CSV table of C-alpha atoms and ligand atoms in Angstrom, one decimal:
chain,number,residue,atom,x,y,z
A,1,MET,CA,6.2,0.4,31.6
A,2,PRO,CA,4.8,0.2,28.6
A,3,GLY,CA,1.2,-1.6,28.7
A,4,VAL,CA,-0.4,-0.6,31.5
A,5,PRO,CA,-3.4,1.6,30.5
A,6,SER,CA,-2.7,5.0,32.2
A,7,ASP,CA,0.6,5.2,30.2
A,8,PRO,CA,0.9,7.9,27.4
A,9,SER,CA,3.5,6.0,26.1
A,10,TRP,CA,2.5,3.1,24.4
A,11,PRO,CA,3.8,2.9,21.8
A,12,LEU,CA,1.2,1.4,19.6
A,13,ALA,CA,-0.6,2.9,17.6
A,14,GLY,CA,-4.0,2.2,16.9
A,15,ILE,CA,-4.7,-0.8,18.9
A,16,PRO,CA,-5.3,-0.1,22.6
A,17,PRO,CA,-3.0,-0.7,25.2
A,18,ARG,CA,-6.0,-2.8,27.3
A,19,LEU,CA,-6.1,-6.5,27.5
A,20,TYR,CA,-9.8,-7.5,26.5
A,21,GLY,CA,-9.1,-11.2,27.1
A,22,ARG,CA,-10.7,-12.9,31.0
A,23,ARG,CA,-7.1,-12.3,33.3
A,24,ARG,CA,-9.8,-14.4,35.7
A,25,GLY,CA,-12.2,-17.3,35.9
A,26,HIS,CA,-12.9,-18.7,39.6
A,27,ARG,CA,-12.0,-18.4,43.0
A,28,LEU,CA,-8.7,-19.8,43.3
A,29,ARG,CA,-8.4,-23.6,45.4
A,30,ALA,CA,-6.5,-22.6,47.9
A,31,ARG,CA,-3.4,-24.9,45.5
A,32,GLN,CA,-4.1,-23.0,43.1
A,33,ALA,CA,-3.4,-19.9,45.6
A,34,ARG,CA,0.0,-21.9,46.6
A,35,LEU,CA,1.3,-21.5,43.1
A,36,LEU,CA,0.5,-17.9,41.8
A,37,ALA,CA,1.9,-16.6,45.5
A,38,GLU,CA,5.2,-18.9,45.7
A,39,THR,CA,6.0,-20.5,42.6
A,40,LEU,CA,4.9,-17.7,39.9
A,41,PRO,CA,7.8,-15.6,41.5
A,42,ARG,CA,10.3,-18.1,41.1
A,43,LEU,CA,9.6,-18.4,38.0
A,44,THR,CA,8.9,-15.4,36.5
A,45,TYR,CA,11.0,-14.0,33.7
A,46,ARG,CA,13.2,-10.9,34.8
A,47,ASP,CA,15.8,-10.7,32.3
A,48,LEU,CA,17.8,-12.8,29.4
A,49,ASP,CA,20.1,-14.4,31.4
A,50,PHE,CA,18.3,-17.7,31.6
A,51,ALA,CA,19.0,-17.9,28.1
A,52,ALA,CA,23.1,-17.6,28.9
A,53,GLY,CA,24.1,-20.9,26.6
A,54,ALA,CA,20.7,-22.3,25.4
A,55,ALA,CA,20.8,-23.3,21.8
A,56,ALA,CA,18.0,-20.5,21.0
A,57,LEU,CA,15.6,-17.7,22.2
A,58,TRP,CA,11.3,-18.8,22.0
A,59,LEU,CA,8.4,-16.8,23.1
A,60,GLU,CA,5.1,-18.9,23.2
A,61,VAL,CA,1.8,-16.1,23.2
A,62,GLY,CA,-1.2,-16.9,25.0
A,63,PHE,CA,-0.2,-20.6,25.9
A,64,GLY,CA,-3.1,-21.3,27.5
A,65,GLY,CA,-2.8,-24.4,29.4
A,66,GLY,CA,0.3,-25.2,29.0
A,67,GLU,CA,0.7,-28.4,27.1
A,68,HIS,CA,1.8,-26.7,23.7
A,69,THR,CA,5.3,-24.6,26.2
A,70,LEU,CA,5.1,-28.4,28.4
A,71,ALA,CA,5.9,-30.5,25.3
A,72,LEU,CA,8.2,-28.1,23.1
A,73,MET,CA,10.7,-28.4,26.9
A,74,ALA,CA,10.0,-31.4,26.2
A,75,ALA,CA,11.1,-32.2,22.9
A,76,HIS,CA,13.7,-29.0,23.3
A,77,PRO,CA,15.9,-28.6,26.3
A,78,GLU,CA,18.2,-27.3,25.0
A,79,VAL,CA,16.0,-24.3,24.1
A,80,ALA,CA,15.2,-21.7,26.2
A,81,ILE,CA,11.7,-21.0,26.8
A,82,ILE,CA,9.9,-17.7,27.4
A,83,ALA,CA,6.2,-18.0,28.1
A,84,SER,CA,3.4,-15.5,28.2
A,85,GLU,CA,-0.3,-16.6,29.2
A,86,VAL,CA,-2.4,-13.8,31.4
A,87,TYR,CA,-5.6,-16.2,32.5
A,88,GLU,CA,-4.7,-17.4,36.2
A,89,GLN,CA,-6.5,-20.6,35.7
A,90,GLY,CA,-3.5,-21.2,33.0
A,91,LEU,CA,-0.9,-20.4,34.5
A,92,CYS,CA,-2.0,-22.0,37.4
A,93,SER,CA,-2.1,-25.6,34.8
A,94,LEU,CA,1.0,-25.2,33.7
A,95,LEU,CA,2.6,-24.8,37.0
A,96,GLY,CA,0.5,-27.6,38.5
A,97,ARG,CA,2.3,-30.0,36.3
A,98,LEU,CA,6.0,-28.3,37.4
A,99,VAL,CA,5.5,-28.7,41.0
A,100,PRO,CA,3.5,-31.5,43.4
A,101,GLU,CA,1.8,-30.5,46.0
A,102,GLY,CA,3.1,-29.0,48.9
A,103,GLU,CA,6.5,-28.0,47.4
A,104,GLU,CA,5.0,-24.8,45.5
A,105,ALA,CA,7.7,-22.8,47.4
A,106,THR,CA,10.7,-25.6,46.9
A,107,ALA,CA,10.8,-28.0,44.4
A,108,PRO,CA,13.1,-27.2,41.6
A,109,LEU,CA,12.1,-26.0,38.9
A,110,PRO,CA,13.0,-26.0,34.5
A,111,PRO,CA,16.1,-23.9,34.0
A,112,ARG,CA,15.8,-22.5,30.8
A,113,LEU,CA,11.9,-22.0,31.4
A,114,ARG,CA,10.2,-18.2,32.7
A,115,LEU,CA,6.8,-17.1,32.2
A,116,TRP,CA,5.6,-13.5,31.6
A,117,PRO,CA,2.1,-13.6,33.3
A,118,HIS,CA,1.3,-9.8,31.3
A,119,ASP,CA,0.3,-8.9,28.0
A,120,ALA,CA,2.9,-10.5,25.4
A,121,ARG,CA,2.4,-7.3,23.6
A,122,GLU,CA,4.9,-5.9,26.3
A,123,LEU,CA,7.2,-8.2,26.5
A,124,LEU,CA,7.9,-7.9,22.9
A,125,LEU,CA,8.3,-4.1,23.2
A,126,THR,CA,11.0,-4.4,25.7
A,127,LEU,CA,13.1,-8.1,24.5
A,128,PRO,CA,16.5,-6.3,23.2
A,129,ARG,CA,16.2,-6.2,19.1
A,130,GLY,CA,16.9,-9.1,17.0
A,131,SER,CA,16.2,-11.3,20.7
A,132,LEU,CA,13.8,-14.0,19.8
A,133,ASP,CA,14.7,-17.8,17.9
A,134,GLY,CA,10.9,-18.0,17.1
A,135,LEU,CA,7.7,-17.1,18.4
A,136,PHE,CA,4.6,-19.0,18.4
A,137,LEU,CA,0.9,-18.2,18.2
A,138,MET,CA,-1.3,-21.5,18.8
A,139,PHE,CA,-4.9,-20.2,18.3
A,140,PRO,CA,-5.4,-16.6,19.2
A,141,ASP,CA,-8.7,-15.3,20.5
A,142,PRO,CA,-9.8,-14.5,17.2
A,143,TRP,CA,-12.6,-11.4,18.0
A,144,PRO,CA,-14.5,-12.4,15.1
A,145,LYS,CA,-16.2,-9.0,14.8
A,146,ALA,CA,-14.8,-6.5,12.7
A,147,ARG,CA,-15.4,-3.4,14.9
A,148,HIS,CA,-12.7,-6.0,17.5
A,149,ALA,CA,-10.0,-6.0,15.1
A,150,LYS,CA,-8.1,-3.9,17.2
A,151,ARG,CA,-7.9,-6.8,20.3
A,152,ARG,CA,-6.5,-9.4,17.6
A,153,PHE,CA,-3.0,-10.0,18.7
A,154,VAL,CA,-2.1,-10.0,14.6
A,155,HIS,CA,-2.3,-6.6,14.3
A,156,PRO,CA,-0.7,-4.3,11.7
A,157,ALA,CA,0.2,-2.6,13.9
A,158,MET,CA,2.6,-5.7,16.3
A,159,LEU,CA,4.2,-7.1,12.8
A,160,PRO,CA,7.6,-4.4,13.4
A,161,VAL,CA,7.3,-4.8,16.9
A,162,VAL,CA,7.5,-8.6,16.6
A,163,HIS,CA,10.2,-8.2,13.5
A,164,ALA,CA,12.1,-5.9,15.8
A,165,ALA,CA,12.1,-8.8,18.2
A,166,LEU,CA,13.0,-11.9,15.8
A,167,LYS,CA,16.6,-12.4,15.0
A,168,PRO,CA,16.7,-12.0,10.7
A,169,GLY,CA,15.8,-15.9,9.9
A,170,GLY,CA,13.8,-16.5,12.5
A,171,PHE,CA,10.2,-17.8,12.7
A,172,TRP,CA,6.6,-17.2,13.6
A,173,ARG,CA,4.2,-19.6,14.0
A,174,ILE,CA,0.6,-19.2,14.2
A,175,ALA,CA,-2.9,-21.2,13.6
A,176,THR,CA,-6.2,-20.3,14.0
A,177,ASP,CA,-9.1,-22.6,13.7
A,178,ASP,CA,-11.5,-19.0,13.0
A,179,PRO,CA,-12.3,-18.2,9.4
A,180,THR,CA,-11.8,-14.5,10.3
A,181,TYR,CA,-8.9,-14.7,12.2
A,182,GLN,CA,-7.6,-16.6,8.6
A,183,ALA,CA,-8.9,-14.6,6.6
A,184,TRP,CA,-6.9,-11.6,8.4
A,185,VAL,CA,-3.4,-13.0,8.9
A,186,GLU,CA,-3.2,-13.6,5.0
A,187,GLU,CA,-4.6,-9.6,4.7
A,188,VAL,CA,-2.0,-8.5,7.3
A,189,LEU,CA,0.8,-10.2,6.8
A,190,ARG,CA,1.0,-11.2,3.1
A,191,PRO,CA,1.8,-7.9,1.8
A,192,SER,CA,3.9,-7.1,4.0
A,193,PRO,CA,8.1,-7.0,3.1
A,194,LEU,CA,8.6,-8.1,6.8
A,195,PHE,CA,7.9,-11.8,6.5
A,196,THR,CA,7.4,-14.5,4.7
A,197,ALA,CA,5.6,-17.4,4.5
A,198,PRO,CA,5.1,-20.1,2.0
A,199,PRO,CA,0.7,-21.3,2.0
A,200,PRO,CA,-1.0,-22.4,5.3
A,201,ALA,CA,-0.9,-26.4,5.8
A,202,ARG,CA,-4.3,-28.0,6.2
A,203,THR,CA,-2.6,-30.6,9.4
A,204,ARG,CA,-0.6,-29.3,11.5
A,205,PRO,CA,2.8,-29.6,10.4
A,206,PRO,CA,5.4,-32.4,12.0
A,207,GLY,CA,7.2,-31.3,14.6
A,208,TRP,CA,4.3,-29.0,15.8
A,209,PRO,CA,3.0,-29.8,19.1
A,210,PRO,CA,-0.7,-30.2,19.6
A,211,THR,CA,-2.6,-27.3,21.8
A,212,ARG,CA,-6.0,-27.5,23.6
A,213,TYR,CA,-7.1,-25.3,21.5
A,214,GLU,CA,-7.0,-27.2,18.2
A,215,ALA,CA,-8.6,-30.8,20.0
A,216,LYS,CA,-11.5,-28.3,20.3
A,217,ALA,CA,-11.5,-27.1,17.2
A,218,ILE,CA,-11.3,-30.3,15.3
A,219,ALA,CA,-13.7,-32.3,17.7
A,220,ALA,CA,-16.1,-29.5,16.3
A,221,GLY,CA,-15.7,-29.6,12.6
A,222,ARG,CA,-13.4,-26.9,12.5
A,223,GLU,CA,-10.8,-26.8,9.8
A,224,PRO,CA,-7.0,-25.5,11.5
A,225,LEU,CA,-4.9,-23.5,9.4
A,226,TYR,CA,-0.8,-23.3,10.0
A,227,TRP,CA,1.8,-21.1,8.7
A,228,GLU,CA,5.3,-20.4,9.4
A,229,TRP,CA,6.4,-16.6,8.9
A,230,ARG,CA,10.0,-15.7,8.6
A,231,ARG,CA,12.1,-12.4,9.2
A,232,PRO,CA,13.9,-12.8,5.9
B,1,SAM,C1,-8.2,-18.9,22.4
B,1,SAM,S1,-6.6,-19.4,24.0
B,1,SAM,C2,-5.4,-20.6,23.3
B,1,SAM,C3,-4.5,-21.1,24.2
B,1,SAM,C4,-3.7,-22.5,24.0
B,1,SAM,N1,-2.9,-21.3,22.7
B,1,SAM,C5,-4.2,-23.4,22.6
B,1,SAM,O1,-4.0,-23.1,21.8
B,1,SAM,O2,-4.8,-24.0,23.7
B,1,SAM,C6,-5.8,-17.6,24.4
B,1,SAM,C7,-5.6,-18.1,24.9
B,1,SAM,O3,-4.3,-16.5,24.2
B,1,SAM,C8,-3.9,-15.6,25.5
B,1,SAM,N2,-3.7,-14.7,26.1
B,1,SAM,C9,-4.7,-13.6,24.7
B,1,SAM,N3,-3.4,-12.2,24.5
B,1,SAM,C10,-2.6,-12.5,25.6
B,1,SAM,C11,-1.9,-11.4,25.4
B,1,SAM,N4,-1.8,-10.3,25.1
B,1,SAM,N5,-0.4,-11.7,25.9
B,1,SAM,C12,-0.7,-13.6,27.2
B,1,SAM,N6,-1.9,-14.1,26.6
B,1,SAM,C13,-2.2,-13.8,25.7
B,1,SAM,C14,-5.5,-16.5,26.8
B,1,SAM,O4,-5.4,-15.8,28.2
B,1,SAM,C15,-6.3,-17.4,26.1
B,1,SAM,O5,-5.9,-18.5,27.7
């Protein structure tokens, strides 16, 4: 699979194959260990069969605690969603909301949800072309230092990858409160013929669920911007 550090076939010229964010936090409690060992394998994305008959297919990159994913699922039960997160505590947070304690191996799971507990860039590289109707990138890690720009999810090398994975007319939602990343999104995406968008909104558009990072940012006095890019 592309994306493993030793894989010489990593095709994203100019950006590193390794992921720089945290995968592990504090030691897992017993319940969290069971969620990862028993529930996660039952929900892990393997192929697109789970999306057969769904009205659309969406991918969320870096879902954090999963509140935004769960709100999307509740509002759009007809849509199949792949939700990606690499941080174990985040995965446990979402899984813990789906499964009662003691039923980690047996509780029924939402049929139209799959999790990708790896770098979302790897998944985007392997999805069939034109398979996604929408991509969500909510408050990505900003990596504000210029020398870390290659670690940002929004990157010139990613544009053709996202473009290929989206259907014509598909959307790419991006929200960020970081001023460096806000300017970066405009700098990277605005000149590209692969995507088009109106100017970003300064308040969360209707139909966009809130996220945990957004709440923290607003409480700290920062001002998020919200874009909806489209593949023409
Ligand atoms: C700043 S947090 C935002 C979380 C959530 N979207 C929110 O708004 O509350 C960014 C998250 O993206 C995850 N992440 C970063 N790079 C990723 C990647 N390449 N694939 C999947 N998840 C990633 C991180 O582990 C982190 O939990």
